[in-house]
CSV table of C-alpha atoms and ligand atoms in Angstrom, one decimal:
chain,number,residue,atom,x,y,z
D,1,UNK,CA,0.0,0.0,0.0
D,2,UNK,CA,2.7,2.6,0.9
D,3,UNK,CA,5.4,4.1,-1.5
D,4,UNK,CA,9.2,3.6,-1.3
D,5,UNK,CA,9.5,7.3,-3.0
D,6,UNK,CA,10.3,10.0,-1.2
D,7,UNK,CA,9.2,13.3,-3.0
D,8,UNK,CA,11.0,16.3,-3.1
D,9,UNK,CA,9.9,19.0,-0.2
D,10,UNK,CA,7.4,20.9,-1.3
D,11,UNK,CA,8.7,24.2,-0.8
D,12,UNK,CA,12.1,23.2,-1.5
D,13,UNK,CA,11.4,23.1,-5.2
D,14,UNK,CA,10.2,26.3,-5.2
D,15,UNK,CA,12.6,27.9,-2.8
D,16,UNK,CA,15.6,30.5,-4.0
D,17,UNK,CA,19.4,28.6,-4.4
D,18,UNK,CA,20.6,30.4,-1.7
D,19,UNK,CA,18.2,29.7,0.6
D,20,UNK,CA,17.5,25.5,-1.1
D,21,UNK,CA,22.0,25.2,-0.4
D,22,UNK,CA,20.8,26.6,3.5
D,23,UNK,CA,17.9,24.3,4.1
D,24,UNK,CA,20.2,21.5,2.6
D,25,UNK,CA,23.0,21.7,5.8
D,26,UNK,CA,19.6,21.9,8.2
D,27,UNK,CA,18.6,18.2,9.7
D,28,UNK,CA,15.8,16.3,8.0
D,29,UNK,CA,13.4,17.7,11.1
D,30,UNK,CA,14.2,21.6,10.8
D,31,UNK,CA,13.9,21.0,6.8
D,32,UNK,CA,10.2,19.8,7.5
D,33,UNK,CA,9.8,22.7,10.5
D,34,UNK,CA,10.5,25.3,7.6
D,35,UNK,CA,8.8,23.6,4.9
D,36,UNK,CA,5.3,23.3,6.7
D,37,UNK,CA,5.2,26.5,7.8
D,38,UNK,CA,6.2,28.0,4.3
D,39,UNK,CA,3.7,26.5,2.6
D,40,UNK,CA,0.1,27.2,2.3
D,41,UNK,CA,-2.6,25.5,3.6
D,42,UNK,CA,-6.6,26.8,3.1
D,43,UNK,CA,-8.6,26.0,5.7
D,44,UNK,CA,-12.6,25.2,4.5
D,45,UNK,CA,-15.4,24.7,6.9
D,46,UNK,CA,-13.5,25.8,10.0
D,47,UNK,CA,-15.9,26.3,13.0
D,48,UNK,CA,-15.1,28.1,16.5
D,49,UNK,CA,-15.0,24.9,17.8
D,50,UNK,CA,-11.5,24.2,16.5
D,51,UNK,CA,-9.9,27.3,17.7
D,52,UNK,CA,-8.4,26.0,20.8
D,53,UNK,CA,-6.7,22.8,18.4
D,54,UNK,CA,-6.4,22.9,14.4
D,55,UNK,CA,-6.0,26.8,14.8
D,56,UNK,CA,-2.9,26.2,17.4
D,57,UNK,CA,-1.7,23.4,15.2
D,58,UNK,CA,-2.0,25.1,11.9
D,59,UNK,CA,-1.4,28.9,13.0
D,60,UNK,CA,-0.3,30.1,9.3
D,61,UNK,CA,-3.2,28.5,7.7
D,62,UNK,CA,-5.9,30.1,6.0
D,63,UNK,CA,-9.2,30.1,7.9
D,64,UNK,CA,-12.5,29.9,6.1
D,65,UNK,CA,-15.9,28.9,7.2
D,66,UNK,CA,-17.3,28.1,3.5
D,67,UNK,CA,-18.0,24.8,2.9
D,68,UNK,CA,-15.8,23.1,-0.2
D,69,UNK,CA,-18.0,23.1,-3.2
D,70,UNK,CA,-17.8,24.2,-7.4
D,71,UNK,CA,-18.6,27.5,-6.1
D,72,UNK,CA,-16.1,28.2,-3.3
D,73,UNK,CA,-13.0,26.2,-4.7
D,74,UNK,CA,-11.6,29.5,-5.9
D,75,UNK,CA,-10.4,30.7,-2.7
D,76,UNK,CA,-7.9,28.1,-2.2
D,77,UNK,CA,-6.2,29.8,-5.6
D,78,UNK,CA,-2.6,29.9,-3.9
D,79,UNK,CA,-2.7,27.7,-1.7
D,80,UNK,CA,-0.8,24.6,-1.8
D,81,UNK,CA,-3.2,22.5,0.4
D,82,UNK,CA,-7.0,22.7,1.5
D,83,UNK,CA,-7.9,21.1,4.4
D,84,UNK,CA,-11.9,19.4,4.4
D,85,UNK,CA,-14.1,18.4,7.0
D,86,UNK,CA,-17.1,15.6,6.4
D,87,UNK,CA,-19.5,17.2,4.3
D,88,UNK,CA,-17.4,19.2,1.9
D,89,UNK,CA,-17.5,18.4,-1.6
D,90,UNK,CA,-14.7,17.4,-3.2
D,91,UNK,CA,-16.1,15.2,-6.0
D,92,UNK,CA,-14.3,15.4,-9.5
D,93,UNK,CA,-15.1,18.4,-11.0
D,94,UNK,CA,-14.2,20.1,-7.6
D,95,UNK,CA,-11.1,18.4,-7.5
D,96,UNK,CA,-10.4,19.4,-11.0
D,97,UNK,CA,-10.9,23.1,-9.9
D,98,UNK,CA,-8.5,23.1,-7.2
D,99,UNK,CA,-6.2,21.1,-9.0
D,100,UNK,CA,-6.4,24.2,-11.6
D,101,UNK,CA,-5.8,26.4,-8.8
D,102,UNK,CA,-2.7,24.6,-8.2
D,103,UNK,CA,-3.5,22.7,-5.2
D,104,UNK,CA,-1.1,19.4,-4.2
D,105,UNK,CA,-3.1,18.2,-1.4
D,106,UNK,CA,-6.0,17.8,0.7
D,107,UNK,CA,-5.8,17.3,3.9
D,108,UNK,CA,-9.2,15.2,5.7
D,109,UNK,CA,-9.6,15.9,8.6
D,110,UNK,CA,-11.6,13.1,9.6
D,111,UNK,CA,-11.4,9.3,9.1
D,112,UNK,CA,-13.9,8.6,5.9
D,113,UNK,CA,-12.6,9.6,2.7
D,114,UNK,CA,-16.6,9.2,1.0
D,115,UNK,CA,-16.4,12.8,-0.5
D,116,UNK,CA,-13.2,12.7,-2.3
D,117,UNK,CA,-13.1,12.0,-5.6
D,118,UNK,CA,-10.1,9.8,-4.8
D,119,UNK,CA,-9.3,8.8,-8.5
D,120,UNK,CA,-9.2,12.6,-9.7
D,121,UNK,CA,-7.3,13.3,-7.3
D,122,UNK,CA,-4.5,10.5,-8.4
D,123,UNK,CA,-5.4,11.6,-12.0
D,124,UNK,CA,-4.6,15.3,-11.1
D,125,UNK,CA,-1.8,14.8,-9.0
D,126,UNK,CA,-3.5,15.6,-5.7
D,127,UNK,CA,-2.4,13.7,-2.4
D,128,UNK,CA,-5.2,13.0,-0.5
D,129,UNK,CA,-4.4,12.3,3.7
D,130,UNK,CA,-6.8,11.7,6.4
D,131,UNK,CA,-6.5,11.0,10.2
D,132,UNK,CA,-7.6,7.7,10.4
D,133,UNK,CA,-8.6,7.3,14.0
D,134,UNK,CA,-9.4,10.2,16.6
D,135,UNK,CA,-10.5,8.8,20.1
D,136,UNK,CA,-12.8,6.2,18.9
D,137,UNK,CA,-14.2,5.4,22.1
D,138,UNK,CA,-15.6,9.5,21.7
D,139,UNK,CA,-17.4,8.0,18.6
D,140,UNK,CA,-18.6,4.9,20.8
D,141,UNK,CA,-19.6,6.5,23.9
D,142,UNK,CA,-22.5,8.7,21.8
D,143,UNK,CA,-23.8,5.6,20.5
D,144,UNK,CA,-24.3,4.6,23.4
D,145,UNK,CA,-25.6,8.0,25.1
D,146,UNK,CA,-28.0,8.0,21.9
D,147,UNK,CA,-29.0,4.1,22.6
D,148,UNK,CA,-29.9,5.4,26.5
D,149,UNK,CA,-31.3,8.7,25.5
D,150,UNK,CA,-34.2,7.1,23.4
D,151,UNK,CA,-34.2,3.7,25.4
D,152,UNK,CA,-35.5,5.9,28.4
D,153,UNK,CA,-36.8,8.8,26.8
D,154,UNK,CA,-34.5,11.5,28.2
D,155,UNK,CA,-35.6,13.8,25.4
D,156,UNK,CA,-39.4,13.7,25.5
D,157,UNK,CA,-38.8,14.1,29.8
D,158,UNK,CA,-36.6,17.0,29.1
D,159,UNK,CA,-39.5,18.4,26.3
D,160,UNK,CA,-42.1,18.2,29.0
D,161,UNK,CA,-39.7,19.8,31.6
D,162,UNK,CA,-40.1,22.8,29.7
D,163,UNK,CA,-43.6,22.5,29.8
D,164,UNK,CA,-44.2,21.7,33.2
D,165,UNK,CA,-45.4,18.4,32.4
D,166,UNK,CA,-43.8,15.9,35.7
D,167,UNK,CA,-46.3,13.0,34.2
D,168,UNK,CA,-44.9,9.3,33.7
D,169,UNK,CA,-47.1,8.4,31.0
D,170,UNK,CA,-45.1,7.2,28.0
D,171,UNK,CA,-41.8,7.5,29.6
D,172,UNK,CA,-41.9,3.5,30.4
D,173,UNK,CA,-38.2,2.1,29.4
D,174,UNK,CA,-36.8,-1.1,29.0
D,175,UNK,CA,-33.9,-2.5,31.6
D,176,UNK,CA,-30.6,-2.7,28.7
D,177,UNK,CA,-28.8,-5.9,30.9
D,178,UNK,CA,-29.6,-9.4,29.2
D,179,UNK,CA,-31.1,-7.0,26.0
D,180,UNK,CA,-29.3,-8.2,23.1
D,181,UNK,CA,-26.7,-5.4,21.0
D,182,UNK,CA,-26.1,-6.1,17.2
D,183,UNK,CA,-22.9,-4.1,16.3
D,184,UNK,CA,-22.7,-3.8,12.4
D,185,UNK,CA,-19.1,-3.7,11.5
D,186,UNK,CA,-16.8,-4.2,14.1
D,187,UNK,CA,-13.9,-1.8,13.6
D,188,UNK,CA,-12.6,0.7,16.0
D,189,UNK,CA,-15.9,2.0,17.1
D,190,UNK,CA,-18.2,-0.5,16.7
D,191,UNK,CA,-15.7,-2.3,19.2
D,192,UNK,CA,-15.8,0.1,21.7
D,193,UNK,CA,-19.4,0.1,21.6
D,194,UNK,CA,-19.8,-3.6,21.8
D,195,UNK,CA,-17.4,-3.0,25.3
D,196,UNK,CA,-18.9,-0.8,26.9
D,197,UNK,CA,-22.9,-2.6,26.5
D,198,UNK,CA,-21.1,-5.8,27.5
D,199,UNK,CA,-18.9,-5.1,30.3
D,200,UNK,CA,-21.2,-1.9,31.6
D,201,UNK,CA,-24.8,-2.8,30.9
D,202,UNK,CA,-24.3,-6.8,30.9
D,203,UNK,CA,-25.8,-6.7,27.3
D,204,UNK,CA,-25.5,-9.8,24.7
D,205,UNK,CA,-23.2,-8.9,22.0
D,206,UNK,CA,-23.9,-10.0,18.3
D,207,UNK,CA,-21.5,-8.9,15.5
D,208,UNK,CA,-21.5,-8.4,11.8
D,209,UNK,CA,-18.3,-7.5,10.2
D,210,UNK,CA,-16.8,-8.4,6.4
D,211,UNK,CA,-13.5,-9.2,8.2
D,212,UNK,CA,-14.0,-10.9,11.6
D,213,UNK,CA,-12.0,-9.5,14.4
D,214,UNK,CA,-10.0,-11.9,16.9
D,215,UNK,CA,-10.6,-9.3,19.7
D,216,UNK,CA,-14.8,-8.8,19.1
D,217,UNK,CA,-16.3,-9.4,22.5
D,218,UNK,CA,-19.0,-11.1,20.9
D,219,UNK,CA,-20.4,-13.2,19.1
D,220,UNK,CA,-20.1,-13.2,14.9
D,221,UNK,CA,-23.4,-14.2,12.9
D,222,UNK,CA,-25.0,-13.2,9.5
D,223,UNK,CA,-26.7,-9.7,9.3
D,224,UNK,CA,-29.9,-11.6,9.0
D,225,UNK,CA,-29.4,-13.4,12.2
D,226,UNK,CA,-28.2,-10.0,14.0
D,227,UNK,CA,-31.1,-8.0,12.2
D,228,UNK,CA,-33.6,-11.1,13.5
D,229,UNK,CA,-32.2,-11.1,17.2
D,230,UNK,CA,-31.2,-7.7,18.4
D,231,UNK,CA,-33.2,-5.2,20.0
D,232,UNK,CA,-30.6,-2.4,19.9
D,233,UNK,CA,-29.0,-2.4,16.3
D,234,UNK,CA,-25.8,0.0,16.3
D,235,UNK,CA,-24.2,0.8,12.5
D,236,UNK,CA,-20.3,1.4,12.3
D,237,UNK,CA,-19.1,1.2,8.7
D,238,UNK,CA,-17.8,2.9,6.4
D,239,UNK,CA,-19.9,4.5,3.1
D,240,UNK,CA,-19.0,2.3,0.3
D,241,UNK,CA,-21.2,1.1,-2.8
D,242,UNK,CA,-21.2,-2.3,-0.9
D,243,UNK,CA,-22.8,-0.4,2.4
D,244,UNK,CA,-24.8,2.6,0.8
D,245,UNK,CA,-28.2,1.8,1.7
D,246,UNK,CA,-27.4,-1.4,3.5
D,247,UNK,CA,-30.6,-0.1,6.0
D,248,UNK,CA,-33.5,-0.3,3.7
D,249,UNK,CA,-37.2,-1.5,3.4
D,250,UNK,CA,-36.0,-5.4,3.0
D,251,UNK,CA,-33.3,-5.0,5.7
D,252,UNK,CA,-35.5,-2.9,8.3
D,253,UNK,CA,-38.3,-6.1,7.4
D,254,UNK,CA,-35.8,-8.9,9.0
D,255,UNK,CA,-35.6,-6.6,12.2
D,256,UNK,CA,-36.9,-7.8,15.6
D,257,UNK,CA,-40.4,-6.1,16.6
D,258,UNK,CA,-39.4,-2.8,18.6
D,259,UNK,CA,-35.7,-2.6,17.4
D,260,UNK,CA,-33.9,0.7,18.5
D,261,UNK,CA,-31.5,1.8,15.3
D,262,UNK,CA,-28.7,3.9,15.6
D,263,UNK,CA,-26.5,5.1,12.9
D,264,UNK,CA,-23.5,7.2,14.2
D,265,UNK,CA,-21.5,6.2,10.8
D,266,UNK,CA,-22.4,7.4,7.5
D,267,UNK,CA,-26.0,8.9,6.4
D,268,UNK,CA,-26.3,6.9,3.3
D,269,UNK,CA,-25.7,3.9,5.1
D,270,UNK,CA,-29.8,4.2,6.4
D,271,UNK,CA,-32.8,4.8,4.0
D,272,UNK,CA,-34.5,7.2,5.8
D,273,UNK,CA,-37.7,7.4,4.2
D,274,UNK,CA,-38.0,3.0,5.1
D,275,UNK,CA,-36.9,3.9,8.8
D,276,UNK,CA,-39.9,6.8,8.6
D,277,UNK,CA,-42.2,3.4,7.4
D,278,UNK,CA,-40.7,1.1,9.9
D,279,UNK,CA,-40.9,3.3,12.6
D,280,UNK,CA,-44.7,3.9,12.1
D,281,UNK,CA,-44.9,-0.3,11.3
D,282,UNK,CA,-43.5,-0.2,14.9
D,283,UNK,CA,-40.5,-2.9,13.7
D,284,UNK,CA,-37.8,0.0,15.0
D,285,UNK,CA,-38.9,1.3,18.4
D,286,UNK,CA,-36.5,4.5,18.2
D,287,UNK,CA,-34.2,6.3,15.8
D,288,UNK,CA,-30.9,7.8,16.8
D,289,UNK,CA,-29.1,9.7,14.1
D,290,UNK,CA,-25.7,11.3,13.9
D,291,UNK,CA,-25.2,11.0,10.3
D,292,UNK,CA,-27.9,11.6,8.0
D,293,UNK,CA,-27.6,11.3,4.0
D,294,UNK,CA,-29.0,15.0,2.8
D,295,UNK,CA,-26.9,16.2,5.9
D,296,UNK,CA,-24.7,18.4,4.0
D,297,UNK,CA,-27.4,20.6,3.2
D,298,UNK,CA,-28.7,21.1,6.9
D,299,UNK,CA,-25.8,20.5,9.1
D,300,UNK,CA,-23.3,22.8,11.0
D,301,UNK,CA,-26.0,25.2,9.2
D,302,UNK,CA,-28.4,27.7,11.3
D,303,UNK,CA,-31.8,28.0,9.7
D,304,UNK,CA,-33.5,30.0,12.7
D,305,UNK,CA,-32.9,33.8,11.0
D,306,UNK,CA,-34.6,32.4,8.1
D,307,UNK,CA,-38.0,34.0,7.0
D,308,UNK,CA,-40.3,30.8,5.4
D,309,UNK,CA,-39.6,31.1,2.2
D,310,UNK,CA,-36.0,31.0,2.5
D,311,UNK,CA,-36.6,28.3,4.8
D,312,UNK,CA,-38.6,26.3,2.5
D,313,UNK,CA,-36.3,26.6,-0.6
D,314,UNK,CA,-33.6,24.6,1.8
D,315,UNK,CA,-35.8,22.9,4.1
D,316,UNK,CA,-35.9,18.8,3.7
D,317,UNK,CA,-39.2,17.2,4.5
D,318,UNK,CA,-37.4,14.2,5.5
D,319,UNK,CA,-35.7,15.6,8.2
D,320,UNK,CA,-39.0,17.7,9.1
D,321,UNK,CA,-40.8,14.3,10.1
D,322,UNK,CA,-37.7,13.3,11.8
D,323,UNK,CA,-37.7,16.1,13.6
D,324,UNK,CA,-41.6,15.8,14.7
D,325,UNK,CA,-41.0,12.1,16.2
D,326,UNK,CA,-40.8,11.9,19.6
D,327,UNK,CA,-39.1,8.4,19.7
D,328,UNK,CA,-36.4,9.7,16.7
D,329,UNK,CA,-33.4,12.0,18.2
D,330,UNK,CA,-30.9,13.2,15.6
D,331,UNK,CA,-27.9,14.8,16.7
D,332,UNK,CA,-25.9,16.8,14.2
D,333,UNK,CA,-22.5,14.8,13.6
D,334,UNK,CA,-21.2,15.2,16.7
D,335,UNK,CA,-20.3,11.8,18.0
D,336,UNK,CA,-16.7,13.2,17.4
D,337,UNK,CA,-17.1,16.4,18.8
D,338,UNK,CA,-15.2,16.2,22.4
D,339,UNK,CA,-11.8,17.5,23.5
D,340,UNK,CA,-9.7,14.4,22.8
D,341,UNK,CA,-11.0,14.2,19.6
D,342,UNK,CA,-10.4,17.5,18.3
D,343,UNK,CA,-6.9,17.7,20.0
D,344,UNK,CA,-6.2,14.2,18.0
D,345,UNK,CA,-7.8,15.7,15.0
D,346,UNK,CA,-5.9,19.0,15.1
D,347,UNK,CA,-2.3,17.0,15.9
D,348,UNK,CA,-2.9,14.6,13.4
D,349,UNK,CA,-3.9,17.3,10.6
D,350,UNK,CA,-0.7,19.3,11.0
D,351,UNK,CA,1.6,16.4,11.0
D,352,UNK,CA,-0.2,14.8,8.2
D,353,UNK,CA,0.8,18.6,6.7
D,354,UNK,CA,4.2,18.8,7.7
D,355,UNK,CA,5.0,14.8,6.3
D,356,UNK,CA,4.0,16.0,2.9
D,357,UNK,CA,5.4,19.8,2.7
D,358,UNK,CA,8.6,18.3,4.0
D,359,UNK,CA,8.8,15.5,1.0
D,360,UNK,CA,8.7,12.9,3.8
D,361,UNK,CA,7.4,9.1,2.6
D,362,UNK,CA,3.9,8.7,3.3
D,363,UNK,CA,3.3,5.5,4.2
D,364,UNK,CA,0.2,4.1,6.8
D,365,UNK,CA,-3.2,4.6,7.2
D,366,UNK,CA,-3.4,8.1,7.0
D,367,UNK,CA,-3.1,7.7,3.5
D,368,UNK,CA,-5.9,7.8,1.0
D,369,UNK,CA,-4.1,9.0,-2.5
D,370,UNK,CA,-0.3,9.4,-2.3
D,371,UNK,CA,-0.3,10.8,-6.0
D,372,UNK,CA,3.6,10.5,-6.2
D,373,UNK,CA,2.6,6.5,-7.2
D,374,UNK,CA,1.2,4.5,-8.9
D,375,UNK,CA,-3.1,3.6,-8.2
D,376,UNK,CA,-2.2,0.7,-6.7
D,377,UNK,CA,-1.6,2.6,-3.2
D,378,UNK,CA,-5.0,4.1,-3.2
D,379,UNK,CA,-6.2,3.1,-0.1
D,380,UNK,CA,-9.8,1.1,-0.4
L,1,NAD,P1,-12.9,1.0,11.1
L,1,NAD,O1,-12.3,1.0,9.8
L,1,NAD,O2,-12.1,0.7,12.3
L,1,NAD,O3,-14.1,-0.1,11.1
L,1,NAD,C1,-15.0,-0.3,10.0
L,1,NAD,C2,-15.4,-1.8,10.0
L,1,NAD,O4,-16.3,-1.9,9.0
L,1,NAD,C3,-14.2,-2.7,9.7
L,1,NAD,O5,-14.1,-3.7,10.7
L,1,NAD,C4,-14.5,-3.3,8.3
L,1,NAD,O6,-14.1,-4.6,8.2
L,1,NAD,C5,-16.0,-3.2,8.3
L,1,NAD,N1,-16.6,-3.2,7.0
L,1,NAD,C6,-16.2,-2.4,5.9
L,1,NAD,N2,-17.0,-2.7,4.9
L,1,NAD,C7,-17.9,-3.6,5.3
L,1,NAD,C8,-19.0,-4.3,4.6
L,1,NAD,N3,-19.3,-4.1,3.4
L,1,NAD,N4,-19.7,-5.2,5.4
L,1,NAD,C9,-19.4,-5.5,6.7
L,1,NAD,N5,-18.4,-4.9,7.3
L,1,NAD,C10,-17.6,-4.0,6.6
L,1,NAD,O7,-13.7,2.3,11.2
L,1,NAD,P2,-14.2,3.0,12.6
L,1,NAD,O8,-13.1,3.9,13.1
L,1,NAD,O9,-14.7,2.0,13.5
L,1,NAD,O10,-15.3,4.0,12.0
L,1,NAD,C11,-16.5,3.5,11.5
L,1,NAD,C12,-17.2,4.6,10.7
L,1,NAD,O11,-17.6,5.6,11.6
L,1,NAD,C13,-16.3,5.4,9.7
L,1,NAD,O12,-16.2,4.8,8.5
L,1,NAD,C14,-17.0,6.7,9.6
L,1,NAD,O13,-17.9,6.7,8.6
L,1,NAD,C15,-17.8,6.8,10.9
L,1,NAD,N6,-17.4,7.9,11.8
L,1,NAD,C16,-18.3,8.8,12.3
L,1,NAD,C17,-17.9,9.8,13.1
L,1,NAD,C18,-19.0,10.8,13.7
L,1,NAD,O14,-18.6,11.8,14.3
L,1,NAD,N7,-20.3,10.5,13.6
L,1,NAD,C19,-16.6,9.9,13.5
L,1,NAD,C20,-15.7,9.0,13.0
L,1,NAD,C21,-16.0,8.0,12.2
């Protein structure tokens, strides 16, 4: 998977003789230092949340909060990187625009690679790195607060809190020990969860995983089986065309009676409009999204200044049911979103940066595209 080349720095190629003969006597560490923090790096969807991390990390970068798209790939028109979040856009023809603006890189910064037009990128001689894991127990630990939330209704108590409603009525739970978890792909994250519902809540544990782990806590069967015997059903794969709408009417229809879903993975991974149906159909109990497939339209977005119209001309009616269920809680991809993670995320970004800019081999899971070599190093 990794290269044995070793590209030239960066910035060494474009650097004057006299100063390319100076950096030459420097050690391999202070060539990198300089390198990183000569060359340019544009920042998209940056958020005030990352000021205490990526912006320490990355102090010379270029700070946006647009969101990649066709439209907005112009600003990084000098820039040597752009560094992407989850839901921008970097399919082909936005690759082929930064590519146009000279762009060598992009840094992810976050694990799936799902919005990268990874083959452009080869084709137009763009590196694509990533951070492949950032605390994944963070990840985990909101399945599980999601699982609990709906399980005991924590929203609907806190909704009639505000109401001063202090009724019982349709707050009834179920007890989680001896309650069977199905953990669908059994990576990082899914491992954690399966973990924690074992070891703290006493749970079963059912897996379902392409490539079986020796260290799963539980037990491997088919996703039938799992779909047939779980009553908490927790997704944690990534988006490929193998798993894009691996939830769906047929799937959802081999689900136990009652079955609480959560997705904290990938949006497409879950039909929405069939978990609408099987919610009503009463075959999934609750809904707990993180991820949600037309999410990068609504999320990290705020729609409250909007008059209707505007509203409407965004608005997705998909999400509006979602929104109107009581037993359906949908938080806006932040299963990530705590202090370990972002420091991870931030450390891993900038070093990820300073690997390529120094002409450093990439080698590891970081990387997606190293677009020095040949397409048989795209990661998969
Ligand atoms: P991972 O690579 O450690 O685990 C993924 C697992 O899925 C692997 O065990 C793999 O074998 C399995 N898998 C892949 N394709 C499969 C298929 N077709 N059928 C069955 N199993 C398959 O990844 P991870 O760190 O555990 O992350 C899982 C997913 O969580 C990521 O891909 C990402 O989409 C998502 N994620 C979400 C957030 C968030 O904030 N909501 C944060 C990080 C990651």
């Amino acid at each position: 998977m990794s290269s044995s080349v070793v590209r030239a720095p960066l910035i060494a190629a474009r650097a004057s003789p006299a100063r390319a003969r100076g950096a030459r006597r420097l050690s391999s560490v202070i060539v990198a230092a300089r390198a990183s923090s000569d060359a340019r790096c544009f920042v998209f969807s940056a958020h005030r949340y990352e000021d205490e991390t990526l912006r320490r990390a990355l102090p010379n970068a270029t700070y946006s909060s647009a969101r990649l798209s066709l439209d907005t790939a112009s600003l990084a028109q000098g820039h040597d990187a752009v560094c992407v979040f989850v839901d921008d856009d970097a399919r082909g023809e936005v690759v082929d625009a930064l590519a146009e603006r000279g762009v060598k890189l992009i840094l992810l910064r976050c694990a799936g690679f799902d919005n990268v037009d990874c083959e452009r990128a080869r084709e137009r001689g763009i590196s694509v790195l990533r951070v492949p894991a950032y605390d994944p127990l963070s990840i985990s630990e909101h399945a599980v607060a999601m699982m609990m939330s709906l399980n005991r209704h924590l929203c609907a108590s806190r909704d009639r809190l505000r109401v001063g409603n202090f009724t019982l009525d349709g707050l009834v739970g179920s007890s989680m020990r001896g309650k069977t978890v199905g953990v669908v792909g059994t990576g990082k994250i899914g491992r954690g969860v399966a973990e924690i519902l074992k070891n703290g809540f006493q749970m079963r544990v059912l897996g379902y995983d392409k490539f079986e782990k020796d260290d799963f806590c539980g037990d491997y069967v088919s996703l039938d089986e799992l779909l047939a015997r779980s009553d908490v059903v927790s997704l944690h794969l990534p988006l490929t065309p193998e798993t894009r709408g691996m939830i769906c009417v047929e799937t959802i229809a081999k689900m136990k009676e009652g079955t609480i879903l959560i997705n904290t993975s990938r949006g497409l991974l879950v039909d929405a409009r069939a978990a609408i149906d099987g919610l009503y159909s009463g075959r999934i109990a609750a809904l707990g999204l993180d991820v949600y497939e037309n999410e990068n339209r609504l999320f990290f977005k705020d729609f409250s200044s909007m008059n209707t119209n505007e509203r409407m001309l965004v608005w997705d009616e998909t999400m509006a049911i979602l929104g109107s269920m009581p037993q359906v809680l949908v938080t806006p991809h932040t299963a990530f979103l705590t202090h370990e993670a972002l420091d991870e995320i931030a450390k891993h970004t900038a070093e990820n940066f300073r690997q390529f800019c120094a002409g450093e081999r990439l080698e590891g899971a970081n990387v997606v595209v190293d677009a020095s070599v040949s397409a048989a190093s795209t990661t998969t």
